mmCIF file with all atom_site columns, C-alpha atoms in Angstrom:
data_model
loop_
_atom_site.group_PDB
_atom_site.id
_atom_site.type_symbol
_atom_site.label_atom_id
_atom_site.label_alt_id
_atom_site.label_comp_id
_atom_site.label_asym_id
_atom_site.label_entity_id
_atom_site.label_seq_id
_atom_site.pdbx_PDB_ins_code
_atom_site.Cartn_x
_atom_site.Cartn_y
_atom_site.Cartn_z
_atom_site.occupancy
_atom_site.B_iso_or_equiv
_atom_site.pdbx_formal_charge
_atom_site.auth_seq_id
_atom_site.auth_comp_id
_atom_site.auth_asym_id
_atom_site.auth_atom_id
_atom_site.pdbx_PDB_model_num
ATOM 1   C CA . MET A 1 1   ? 92.477  114.870 96.483  1.00 51.00 ? 1   MET A CA 1
ATOM 2   C CA . GLY A 1 2   ? 94.287  116.282 99.475  1.00 48.00 ? 2   GLY A CA 1
ATOM 3   C CA . LEU A 1 3   ? 96.005  119.655 99.772  1.00 47.00 ? 3   LEU A CA 1
ATOM 4   C CA . PHE A 1 4   ? 99.204  118.606 98.050  1.00 63.00 ? 4   PHE A CA 1
ATOM 5   C CA . SER A 1 5   ? 100.001 117.650 94.488  1.00 80.00 ? 5   SER A CA 1
ATOM 6   C CA . ALA A 1 6   ? 100.228 113.936 93.896  1.00 80.00 ? 6   ALA A CA 1
ATOM 7   C CA . THR A 1 7   ? 103.560 112.568 92.727  1.00 86.00 ? 7   THR A CA 1
ATOM 8   C CA . GLU A 1 8   ? 104.071 109.376 90.792  1.00 89.00 ? 8   GLU A CA 1
ATOM 9   C CA . THR A 1 9   ? 104.833 106.392 92.995  1.00 91.00 ? 9   THR A CA 1
ATOM 10  C CA . LYS A 1 10  ? 106.045 102.847 92.342  1.00 94.00 ? 10  LYS A CA 1
ATOM 11  C CA . VAL A 1 11  ? 103.361 100.478 91.100  1.00 95.00 ? 11  VAL A CA 1
ATOM 12  C CA . GLU A 1 12  ? 105.109 97.536  92.790  1.00 96.00 ? 12  GLU A CA 1
ATOM 13  C CA . THR A 1 13  ? 104.639 99.180  96.187  1.00 95.00 ? 13  THR A CA 1
ATOM 14  C CA . VAL A 1 14  ? 100.964 99.900  95.513  1.00 96.00 ? 14  VAL A CA 1
ATOM 15  C CA . GLU A 1 15  ? 100.352 96.343  94.280  1.00 96.00 ? 15  GLU A CA 1
ATOM 16  C CA . ARG A 1 16  ? 101.960 94.967  97.453  1.00 96.00 ? 16  ARG A CA 1
ATOM 17  C CA . ASP A 1 17  ? 100.172 97.346  99.846  1.00 94.00 ? 17  ASP A CA 1
ATOM 18  C CA . TYR A 1 18  ? 96.739  96.970  98.208  1.00 95.00 ? 18  TYR A CA 1
ATOM 19  C CA . ALA A 1 19  ? 96.930  93.313  97.196  1.00 95.00 ? 19  ALA A CA 1
ATOM 20  C CA . PRO A 1 20  ? 93.870  92.469  99.347  1.00 95.00 ? 20  PRO A CA 1
ATOM 21  C CA . VAL A 1 21  ? 91.630  94.709  97.206  1.00 95.00 ? 21  VAL A CA 1
ATOM 22  C CA . LEU A 1 22  ? 92.988  93.557  93.834  1.00 97.00 ? 22  LEU A CA 1
ATOM 23  C CA . ILE A 1 23  ? 91.460  90.544  92.108  1.00 96.00 ? 23  ILE A CA 1
ATOM 24  C CA . ASP A 1 24  ? 93.277  87.759  90.269  1.00 95.00 ? 24  ASP A CA 1
ATOM 25  C CA . GLY A 1 25  ? 94.894  89.108  87.116  1.00 95.00 ? 25  GLY A CA 1
ATOM 26  C CA . GLU A 1 26  ? 94.472  92.764  88.107  1.00 96.00 ? 26  GLU A CA 1
ATOM 27  C CA . ARG A 1 27  ? 97.607  94.891  87.691  1.00 96.00 ? 27  ARG A CA 1
ATOM 28  C CA . VAL A 1 28  ? 98.369  98.414  88.853  1.00 97.00 ? 28  VAL A CA 1
ATOM 29  C CA . LEU A 1 29  ? 99.425  100.404 85.773  1.00 96.00 ? 29  LEU A CA 1
ATOM 30  C CA . ILE A 1 30  ? 100.185 103.828 87.263  1.00 94.00 ? 30  ILE A CA 1
ATOM 31  C CA . ALA A 1 31  ? 99.854  105.400 90.715  1.00 94.00 ? 31  ALA A CA 1
ATOM 32  C CA . PHE A 1 32  ? 100.054 108.865 92.293  1.00 93.00 ? 32  PHE A CA 1
ATOM 33  C CA . LYS A 1 33  ? 100.459 109.660 95.981  1.00 90.00 ? 33  LYS A CA 1
ATOM 34  C CA . THR A 1 34  ? 100.143 112.740 98.160  1.00 86.00 ? 34  THR A CA 1
ATOM 35  C CA . VAL A 1 35  ? 101.395 112.805 101.732 1.00 83.00 ? 35  VAL A CA 1
ATOM 36  C CA . ARG A 1 36  ? 98.502  110.546 102.799 1.00 83.00 ? 36  ARG A CA 1
ATOM 37  C CA . ASP A 1 37  ? 96.179  109.853 99.869  1.00 90.00 ? 37  ASP A CA 1
ATOM 38  C CA . LEU A 1 38  ? 96.618  107.767 96.742  1.00 92.00 ? 38  LEU A CA 1
ATOM 39  C CA . VAL A 1 39  ? 95.114  107.346 93.271  1.00 93.00 ? 39  VAL A CA 1
ATOM 40  C CA . PHE A 1 40  ? 95.938  104.345 91.130  1.00 95.00 ? 40  PHE A CA 1
ATOM 41  C CA . LEU A 1 41  ? 94.751  102.977 87.821  1.00 96.00 ? 41  LEU A CA 1
ATOM 42  C CA . THR A 1 42  ? 94.651  99.258  87.158  1.00 97.00 ? 42  THR A CA 1
ATOM 43  C CA . ASN A 1 43  ? 93.811  97.293  84.051  1.00 96.00 ? 43  ASN A CA 1
ATOM 44  C CA . LEU A 1 44  ? 90.210  97.147  85.384  1.00 96.00 ? 44  LEU A CA 1
ATOM 45  C CA . ARG A 1 45  ? 89.443  100.303 87.357  1.00 96.00 ? 45  ARG A CA 1
ATOM 46  C CA . LEU A 1 46  ? 90.473  103.607 88.898  1.00 95.00 ? 46  LEU A CA 1
ATOM 47  C CA . CYS A 1 47  ? 90.884  103.601 92.699  1.00 95.00 ? 47  CYS A CA 1
ATOM 48  C CA . THR A 1 48  ? 91.148  106.475 95.144  1.00 93.00 ? 48  THR A CA 1
ATOM 49  C CA . VAL A 1 49  ? 92.466  105.955 98.661  1.00 93.00 ? 49  VAL A CA 1
ATOM 50  C CA . ASN A 1 50  ? 91.458  108.588 101.207 1.00 90.00 ? 50  ASN A CA 1
ATOM 51  C CA . VAL A 1 51  ? 93.274  108.326 104.551 1.00 87.00 ? 51  VAL A CA 1
ATOM 52  C CA . GLN A 1 52  ? 91.128  109.935 107.250 1.00 85.00 ? 52  GLN A CA 1
ATOM 53  C CA . GLY A 1 53  ? 91.537  111.120 110.816 1.00 76.00 ? 53  GLY A CA 1
ATOM 54  C CA . LEU A 1 54  ? 94.575  112.140 112.815 1.00 77.00 ? 54  LEU A CA 1
ATOM 55  C CA . THR A 1 55  ? 95.945  108.632 113.162 1.00 74.00 ? 55  THR A CA 1
ATOM 56  C CA . GLY A 1 56  ? 95.258  107.589 109.573 1.00 72.00 ? 56  GLY A CA 1
ATOM 57  C CA . ARG A 1 57  ? 93.752  104.295 110.692 1.00 82.00 ? 57  ARG A CA 1
ATOM 58  C CA . LYS A 1 58  ? 90.480  104.975 108.893 1.00 88.00 ? 58  LYS A CA 1
ATOM 59  C CA . VAL A 1 59  ? 90.916  104.504 105.157 1.00 89.00 ? 59  VAL A CA 1
ATOM 60  C CA . GLU A 1 60  ? 88.293  104.856 102.423 1.00 92.00 ? 60  GLU A CA 1
ATOM 61  C CA . ILE A 1 61  ? 89.021  103.070 99.142  1.00 93.00 ? 61  ILE A CA 1
ATOM 62  C CA . GLU A 1 62  ? 86.758  104.074 96.272  1.00 93.00 ? 62  GLU A CA 1
ATOM 63  C CA . SER A 1 63  ? 86.723  101.772 93.256  1.00 95.00 ? 63  SER A CA 1
ATOM 64  C CA . ILE A 1 64  ? 85.508  103.200 89.954  1.00 94.00 ? 64  ILE A CA 1
ATOM 65  C CA . PRO A 1 65  ? 85.053  100.772 87.054  1.00 95.00 ? 65  PRO A CA 1
ATOM 66  C CA . TYR A 1 66  ? 86.143  102.283 83.756  1.00 95.00 ? 66  TYR A CA 1
ATOM 67  C CA . ARG A 1 67  ? 82.620  101.782 82.358  1.00 94.00 ? 67  ARG A CA 1
ATOM 68  C CA . SER A 1 68  ? 81.407  104.430 84.863  1.00 95.00 ? 68  SER A CA 1
ATOM 69  C CA . ILE A 1 69  ? 83.690  107.119 83.458  1.00 95.00 ? 69  ILE A CA 1
ATOM 70  C CA . VAL A 1 70  ? 81.749  109.346 81.073  1.00 94.00 ? 70  VAL A CA 1
ATOM 71  C CA . ARG A 1 71  ? 84.588  111.695 80.124  1.00 94.00 ? 71  ARG A CA 1
ATOM 72  C CA . TRP A 1 72  ? 87.904  112.992 81.371  1.00 94.00 ? 72  TRP A CA 1
ATOM 73  C CA . SER A 1 73  ? 90.264  115.874 80.890  1.00 93.00 ? 73  SER A CA 1
ATOM 74  C CA . ILE A 1 74  ? 93.950  116.298 81.498  1.00 89.00 ? 74  ILE A CA 1
ATOM 75  C CA . GLU A 1 75  ? 95.627  119.666 81.754  1.00 85.00 ? 75  GLU A CA 1
ATOM 76  C CA . ARG A 1 76  ? 99.400  119.555 81.638  1.00 78.00 ? 76  ARG A CA 1
ATOM 77  C CA . ALA A 1 77  ? 101.522 121.737 83.911  1.00 68.00 ? 77  ALA A CA 1
ATOM 78  C CA . GLY A 1 78  ? 102.330 125.179 82.527  1.00 68.00 ? 78  GLY A CA 1
ATOM 79  C CA . THR A 1 79  ? 104.932 127.844 83.106  1.00 63.00 ? 79  THR A CA 1
ATOM 80  C CA . PHE A 1 80  ? 103.276 129.407 86.141  1.00 65.00 ? 80  PHE A CA 1
ATOM 81  C CA . ASP A 1 81  ? 100.988 126.570 87.240  1.00 65.00 ? 81  ASP A CA 1
ATOM 82  C CA . MET A 1 82  ? 103.387 123.803 88.201  1.00 73.00 ? 82  MET A CA 1
ATOM 83  C CA . ASP A 1 83  ? 100.684 121.155 88.628  1.00 81.00 ? 83  ASP A CA 1
ATOM 84  C CA . ALA A 1 84  ? 98.808  119.084 86.091  1.00 84.00 ? 84  ALA A CA 1
ATOM 85  C CA . ASP A 1 85  ? 95.112  118.402 86.563  1.00 86.00 ? 85  ASP A CA 1
ATOM 86  C CA . LEU A 1 86  ? 93.213  115.177 86.025  1.00 90.00 ? 86  LEU A CA 1
ATOM 87  C CA . VAL A 1 87  ? 89.422  115.559 86.023  1.00 92.00 ? 87  VAL A CA 1
ATOM 88  C CA . VAL A 1 88  ? 87.128  112.535 85.646  1.00 94.00 ? 88  VAL A CA 1
ATOM 89  C CA . TRP A 1 89  ? 83.348  112.722 85.290  1.00 95.00 ? 89  TRP A CA 1
ATOM 90  C CA . LEU A 1 90  ? 81.357  109.709 86.465  1.00 94.00 ? 90  LEU A CA 1
ATOM 91  C CA . SER A 1 91  ? 77.950  108.595 85.230  1.00 94.00 ? 91  SER A CA 1
ATOM 92  C CA . SER A 1 92  ? 76.378  108.609 88.696  1.00 83.00 ? 92  SER A CA 1
ATOM 93  C CA . THR A 1 93  ? 77.636  111.915 90.108  1.00 88.00 ? 93  THR A CA 1
ATOM 94  C CA . ASP A 1 94  ? 77.199  115.634 89.499  1.00 89.00 ? 94  ASP A CA 1
ATOM 95  C CA . SER A 1 95  ? 80.692  116.703 90.528  1.00 92.00 ? 95  SER A CA 1
ATOM 96  C CA . PRO A 1 96  ? 83.811  115.351 88.849  1.00 93.00 ? 96  PRO A CA 1
ATOM 97  C CA . LEU A 1 97  ? 86.710  113.677 90.610  1.00 91.00 ? 97  LEU A CA 1
ATOM 98  C CA . GLU A 1 98  ? 89.685  116.057 90.502  1.00 89.00 ? 98  GLU A CA 1
ATOM 99  C CA . VAL A 1 99  ? 93.325  115.191 91.159  1.00 87.00 ? 99  VAL A CA 1
ATOM 100 C CA . LYS A 1 100 ? 96.234  117.663 91.201  1.00 85.00 ? 100 LYS A CA 1
ATOM 101 C CA . VAL A 1 101 ? 99.337  115.945 89.878  1.00 86.00 ? 101 VAL A CA 1
ATOM 102 C CA . ALA A 1 102 ? 102.875 117.268 90.316  1.00 83.00 ? 102 ALA A CA 1
ATOM 103 C CA . ALA A 1 103 ? 104.533 118.615 87.176  1.00 77.00 ? 103 ALA A CA 1
ATOM 104 C CA . GLY A 1 104 ? 107.124 115.833 86.963  1.00 77.00 ? 104 GLY A CA 1
ATOM 105 C CA . ALA A 1 105 ? 104.534 113.038 86.878  1.00 79.00 ? 105 ALA A CA 1
ATOM 106 C CA . ASN A 1 106 ? 103.715 111.237 83.643  1.00 83.00 ? 106 ASN A CA 1
ATOM 107 C CA . ILE A 1 107 ? 100.228 112.670 83.047  1.00 83.00 ? 107 ILE A CA 1
ATOM 108 C CA . VAL A 1 108 ? 100.357 111.480 79.417  1.00 85.00 ? 108 VAL A CA 1
ATOM 109 C CA . ALA A 1 109 ? 100.520 107.885 80.683  1.00 89.00 ? 109 ALA A CA 1
ATOM 110 C CA . VAL A 1 110 ? 97.270  108.502 82.569  1.00 89.00 ? 110 VAL A CA 1
ATOM 111 C CA . GLN A 1 111 ? 95.675  109.683 79.321  1.00 90.00 ? 111 GLN A CA 1
ATOM 112 C CA . GLN A 1 112 ? 96.879  106.504 77.601  1.00 92.00 ? 112 GLN A CA 1
ATOM 113 C CA . VAL A 1 113 ? 95.539  104.212 80.344  1.00 93.00 ? 113 VAL A CA 1
ATOM 114 C CA . LEU A 1 114 ? 92.142  105.927 80.368  1.00 93.00 ? 114 LEU A CA 1
ATOM 115 C CA . ALA A 1 115 ? 91.837  105.955 76.586  1.00 93.00 ? 115 ALA A CA 1
ATOM 116 C CA . ARG A 1 116 ? 92.863  102.306 76.254  1.00 92.00 ? 116 ARG A CA 1
ATOM 117 C CA . HIS A 1 117 ? 90.452  101.052 78.898  1.00 93.00 ? 117 HIS A CA 1
ATOM 118 C CA . ILE A 1 118 ? 87.482  103.333 78.248  1.00 92.00 ? 118 ILE A CA 1
ATOM 119 C CA . LEU A 1 119 ? 87.519  103.608 74.474  1.00 90.00 ? 119 LEU A CA 1
ATOM 120 C CA . GLY A 1 120 ? 88.574  100.022 73.901  1.00 81.00 ? 120 GLY A CA 1
ATOM 121 C CA . PRO A 1 121 ? 90.797  98.599  71.179  1.00 75.00 ? 121 PRO A CA 1
ATOM 122 C CA . VAL A 1 122 ? 91.284  100.432 67.898  1.00 71.00 ? 122 VAL A CA 1
ATOM 123 C CA . ARG A 1 123 ? 89.462  98.685  65.069  1.00 67.00 ? 123 ARG A CA 1
#
């Protein structure tokens, strides 16, 4: 996702800006933004927003239902590598979706959202 690390952004702003693509009862739980692109997780899906072209008027929004996620990995930022990595493998693709997340972002919250919505409730 982009050339820059994504930083955490306000879910209220994302919910307002992307209200037309959210369905009734859908809530944005966590969101990360680069200079132009965006990744956000809702209670129903993971969405990527890819702003294209020089003017940024062309926007691709990819919606990935949690049931399509086969596995994921999260690598926290280290001493020399200041970014965290989120990698998500999808059932219908060969290459995973990779997102570089800035060190200050709450990558553990992403792990919690994915686990809760993919693995389901603890029995």
